[in-house]
Coordinates of C-alpha atoms in Angstrom, one line a residue:
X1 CA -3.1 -15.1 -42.7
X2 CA 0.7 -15.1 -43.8
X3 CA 1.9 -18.7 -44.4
X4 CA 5.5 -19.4 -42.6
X5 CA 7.3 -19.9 -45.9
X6 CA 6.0 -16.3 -47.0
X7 CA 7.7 -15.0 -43.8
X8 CA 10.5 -17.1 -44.7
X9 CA 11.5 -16.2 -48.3
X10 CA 10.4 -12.8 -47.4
X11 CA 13.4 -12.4 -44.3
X12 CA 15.8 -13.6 -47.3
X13 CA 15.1 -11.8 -49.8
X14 CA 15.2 -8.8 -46.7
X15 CA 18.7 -9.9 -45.9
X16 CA 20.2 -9.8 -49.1
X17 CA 18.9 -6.4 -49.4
X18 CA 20.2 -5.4 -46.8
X19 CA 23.9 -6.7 -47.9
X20 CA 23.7 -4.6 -51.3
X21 CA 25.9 -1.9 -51.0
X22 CA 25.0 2.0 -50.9
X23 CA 26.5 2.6 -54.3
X24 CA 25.5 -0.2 -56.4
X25 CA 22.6 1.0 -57.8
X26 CA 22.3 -2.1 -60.3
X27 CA 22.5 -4.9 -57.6
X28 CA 19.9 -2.7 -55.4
X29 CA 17.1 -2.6 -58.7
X30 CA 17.5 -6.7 -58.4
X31 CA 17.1 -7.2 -54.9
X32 CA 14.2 -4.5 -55.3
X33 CA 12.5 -6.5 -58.2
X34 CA 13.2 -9.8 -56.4
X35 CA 11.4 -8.9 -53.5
X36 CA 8.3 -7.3 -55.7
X37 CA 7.8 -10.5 -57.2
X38 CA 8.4 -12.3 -53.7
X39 CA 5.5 -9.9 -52.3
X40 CA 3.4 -10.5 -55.2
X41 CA 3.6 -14.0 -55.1
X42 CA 2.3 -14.1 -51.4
X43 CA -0.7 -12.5 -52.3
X44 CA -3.8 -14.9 -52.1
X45 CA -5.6 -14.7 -55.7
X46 CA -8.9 -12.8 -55.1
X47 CA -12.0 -15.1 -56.0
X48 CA -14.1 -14.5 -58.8
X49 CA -16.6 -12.4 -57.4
X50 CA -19.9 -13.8 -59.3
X51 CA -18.8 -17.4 -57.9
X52 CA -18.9 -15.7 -54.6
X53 CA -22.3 -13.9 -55.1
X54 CA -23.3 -17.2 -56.5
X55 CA -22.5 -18.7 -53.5
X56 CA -24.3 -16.5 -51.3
X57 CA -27.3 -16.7 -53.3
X58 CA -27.9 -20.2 -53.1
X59 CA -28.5 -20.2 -49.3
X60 CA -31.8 -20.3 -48.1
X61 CA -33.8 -17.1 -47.0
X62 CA -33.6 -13.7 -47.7
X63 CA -30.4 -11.6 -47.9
X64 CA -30.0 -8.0 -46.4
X65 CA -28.0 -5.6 -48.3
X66 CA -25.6 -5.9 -44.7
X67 CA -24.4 -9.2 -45.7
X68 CA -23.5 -8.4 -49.2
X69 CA -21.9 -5.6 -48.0
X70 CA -20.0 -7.7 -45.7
X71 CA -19.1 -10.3 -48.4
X72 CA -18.2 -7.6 -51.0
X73 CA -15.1 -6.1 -49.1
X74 CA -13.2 -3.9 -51.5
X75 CA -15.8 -4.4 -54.2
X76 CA -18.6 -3.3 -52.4
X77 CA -19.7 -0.2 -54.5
X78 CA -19.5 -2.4 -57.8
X79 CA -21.4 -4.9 -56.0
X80 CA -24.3 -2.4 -54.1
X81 CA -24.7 -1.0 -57.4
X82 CA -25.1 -4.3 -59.7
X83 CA -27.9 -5.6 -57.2
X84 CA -29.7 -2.2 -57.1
X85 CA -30.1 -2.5 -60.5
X86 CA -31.5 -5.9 -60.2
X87 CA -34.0 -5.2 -58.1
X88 CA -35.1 -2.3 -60.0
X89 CA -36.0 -4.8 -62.3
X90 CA -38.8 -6.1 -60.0
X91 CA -42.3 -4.1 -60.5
X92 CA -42.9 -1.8 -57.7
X93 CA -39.2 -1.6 -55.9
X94 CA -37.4 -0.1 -58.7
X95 CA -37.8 4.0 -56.7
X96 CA -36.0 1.8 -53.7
X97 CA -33.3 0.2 -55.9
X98 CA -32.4 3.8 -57.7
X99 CA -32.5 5.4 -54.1
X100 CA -29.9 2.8 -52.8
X101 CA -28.2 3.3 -55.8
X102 CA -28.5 7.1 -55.5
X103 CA -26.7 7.3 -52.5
X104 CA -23.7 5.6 -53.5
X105 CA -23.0 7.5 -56.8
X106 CA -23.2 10.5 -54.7
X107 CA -20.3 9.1 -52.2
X108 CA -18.0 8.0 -55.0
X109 CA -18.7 11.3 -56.6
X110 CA -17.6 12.7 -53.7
X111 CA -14.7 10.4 -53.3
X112 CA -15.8 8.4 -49.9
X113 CA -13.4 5.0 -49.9
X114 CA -16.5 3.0 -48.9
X115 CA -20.3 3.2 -48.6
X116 CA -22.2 3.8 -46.5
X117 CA -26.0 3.5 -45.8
X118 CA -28.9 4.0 -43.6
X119 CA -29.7 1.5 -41.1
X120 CA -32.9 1.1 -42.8
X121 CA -31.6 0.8 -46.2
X122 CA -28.9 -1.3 -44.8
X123 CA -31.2 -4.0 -43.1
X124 CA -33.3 -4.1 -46.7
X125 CA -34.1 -8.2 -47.4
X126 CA -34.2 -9.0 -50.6
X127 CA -36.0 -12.2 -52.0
X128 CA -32.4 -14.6 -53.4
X129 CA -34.5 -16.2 -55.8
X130 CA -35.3 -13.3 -57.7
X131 CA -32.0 -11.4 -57.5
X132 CA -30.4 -14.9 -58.8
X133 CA -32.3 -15.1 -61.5
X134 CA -32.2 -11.3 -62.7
X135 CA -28.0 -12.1 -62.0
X136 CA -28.5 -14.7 -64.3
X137 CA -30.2 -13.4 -67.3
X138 CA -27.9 -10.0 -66.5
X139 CA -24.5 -12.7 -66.8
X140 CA -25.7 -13.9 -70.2
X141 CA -26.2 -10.3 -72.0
X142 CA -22.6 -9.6 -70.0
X143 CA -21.6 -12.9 -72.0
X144 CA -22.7 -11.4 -75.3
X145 CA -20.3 -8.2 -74.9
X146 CA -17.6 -10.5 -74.3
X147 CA -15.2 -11.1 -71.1
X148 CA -11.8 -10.8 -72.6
X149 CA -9.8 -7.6 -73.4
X150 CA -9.5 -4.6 -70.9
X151 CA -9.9 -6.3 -67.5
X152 CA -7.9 -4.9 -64.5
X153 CA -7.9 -1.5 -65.3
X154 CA -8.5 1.0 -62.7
X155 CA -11.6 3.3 -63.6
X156 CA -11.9 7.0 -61.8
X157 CA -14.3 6.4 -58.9
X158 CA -15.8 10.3 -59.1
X159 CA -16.5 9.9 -62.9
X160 CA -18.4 6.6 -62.5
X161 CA -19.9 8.0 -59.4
X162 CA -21.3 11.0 -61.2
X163 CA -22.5 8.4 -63.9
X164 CA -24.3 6.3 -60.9
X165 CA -25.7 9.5 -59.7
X166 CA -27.4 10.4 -62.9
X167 CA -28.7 7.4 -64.0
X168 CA -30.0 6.1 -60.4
X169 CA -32.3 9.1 -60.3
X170 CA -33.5 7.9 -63.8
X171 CA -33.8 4.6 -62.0
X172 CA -36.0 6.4 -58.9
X173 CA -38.3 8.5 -61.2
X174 CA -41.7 7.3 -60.9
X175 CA -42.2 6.7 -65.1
X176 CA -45.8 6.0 -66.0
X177 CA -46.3 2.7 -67.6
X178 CA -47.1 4.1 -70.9
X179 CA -43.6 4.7 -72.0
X180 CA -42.0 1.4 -72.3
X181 CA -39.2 0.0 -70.7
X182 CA -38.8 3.2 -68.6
X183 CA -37.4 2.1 -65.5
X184 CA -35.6 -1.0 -67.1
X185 CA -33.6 0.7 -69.9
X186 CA -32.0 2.3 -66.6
X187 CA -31.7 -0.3 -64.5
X188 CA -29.6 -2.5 -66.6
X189 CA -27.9 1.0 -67.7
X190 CA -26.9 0.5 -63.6
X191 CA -26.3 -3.2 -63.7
X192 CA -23.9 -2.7 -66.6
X193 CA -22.3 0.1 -64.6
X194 CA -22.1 -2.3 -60.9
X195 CA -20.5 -5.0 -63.7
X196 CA -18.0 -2.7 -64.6
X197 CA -16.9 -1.9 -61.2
X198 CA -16.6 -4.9 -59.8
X199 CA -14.4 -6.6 -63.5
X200 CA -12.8 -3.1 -63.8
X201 CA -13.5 -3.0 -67.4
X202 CA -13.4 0.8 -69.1
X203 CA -14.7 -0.7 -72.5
X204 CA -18.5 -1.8 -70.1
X205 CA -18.4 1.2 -68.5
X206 CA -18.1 3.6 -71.7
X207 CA -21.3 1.3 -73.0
X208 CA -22.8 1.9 -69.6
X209 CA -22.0 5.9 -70.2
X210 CA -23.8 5.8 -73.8
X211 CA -26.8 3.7 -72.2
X212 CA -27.0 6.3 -69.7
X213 CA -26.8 9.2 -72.0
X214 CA -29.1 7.3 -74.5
X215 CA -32.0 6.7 -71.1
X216 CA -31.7 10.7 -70.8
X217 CA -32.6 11.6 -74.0
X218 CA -35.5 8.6 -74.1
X219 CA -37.2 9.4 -71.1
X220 CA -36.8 13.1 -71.9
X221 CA -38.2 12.7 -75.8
X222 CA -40.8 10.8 -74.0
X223 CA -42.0 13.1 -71.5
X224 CA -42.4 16.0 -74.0
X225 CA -44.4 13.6 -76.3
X226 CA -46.7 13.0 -72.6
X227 CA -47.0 16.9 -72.2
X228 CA -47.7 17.5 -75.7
X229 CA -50.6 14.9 -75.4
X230 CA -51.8 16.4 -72.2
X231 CA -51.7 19.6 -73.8
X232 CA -53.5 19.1 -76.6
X233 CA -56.6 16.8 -74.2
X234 CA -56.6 19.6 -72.2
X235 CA -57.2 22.3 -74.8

């Protein structure tokens, strides 16, 4: 909603504008920057958006993917991403955290503006308790990298999409239990990349980029040492 003085300072700074004349190039930069900053300054600050995932976690109930995606608005790849990492923490959801996930690296890949999911993905509760606290612990390692420095700068949606893509199908592989950490060493890979998103910080998502390039070559050492084993019981 646009507040009357907005409206107000806006039609003056218009009217002056409009009383530059054609050739004064100078005088028409001014009353260009002059109304920038009056446009800018009528912008309502954007809301931290863990306050406001806070916020929505403390109700009561369950929360469907639906209304995160509703609360997200423009940030609602970052923010589809950081909570299908979380729950790919939890034993035994982590295939339907990297599927959820799967699906939207493959849209930014692709270049899609905004996400989209299947009704039945969509409609997915998850349990707030649990996705608080994994957004807890995950806030604290983020607090250990450090919140300062690169903020606000734009990252390419198709790279990090392709990133997503990768290391959500790490996420969905069904690892046995015998290597360790193998579906968590992705997940946070995603969380990291969701937290990236959403703060627009290049130096998280080059850390998420060597996580992910550091789970490939784990889980693939790893399942060579498995076949070897198998191998050799089986000789």
């Amino acid at each position: 909603m646009v507040s009357p003085e907005f409206r107000i300072r806006t039609r003056r700074q218009v009217s002056r504008l409009a009383q530059v004349m054609p050739g004064s190039s100078p005088s028409l930069r001014r009353a260009l920057a002059r109304m920038r900053s009056t446009l800018l300054a009528g912008r309502p600050p954007a809301p931290p958006f863990f306050q406001t995932l806070h916020a929505l976690l403390a109700q009561e109930g369950d929360v469907s993917l639906d209304e995160l995606m509703a609360t997200a608005g423009e940030q609602t790849y970052g923010l589809l991403i950081l909570v299908s990492g979380l729950i790919s923490f939890i034993p035994g959801v982590s295939m339907a955290g990297g599927l959820v996930a799967l699906i939207l690296g493959l849209q930014m890949a692709r270049g899609v503006p905004r996400p989209w999911l299947p009704r039945r993905l969509a409609s997915l509760h998850l349990h707030r308790g649990r996705v608080k606290e994994g957004l807890a612990r995950f806030e604290g390692w983020l607090a250990r990298l450090g919140r300062r420095g690169d903020s606000g700068q734009p990252l390419n949606q198709r790279w990090m999409g392709v990133m997503v893509l990768w290391t959500a199908f790490l996420t969905a592989l069904p690892v046995p239990p015998i290597i360790p950490m193998g579906n968590a060493i992705p997940a946070a890979t995603l969380c990291l990349l969701g937290a990236a998103l959403l703060e627009e910080r290049p130096a998280w998502a080059w850390i998420g980029a060597l996580g992910m390039l550091g789970t490939t070559l784990y889980l693939g050492l790893s399942a060579r040492l498995l076949w070897a084993g198998l191998v050799r019981l089986m000789a």
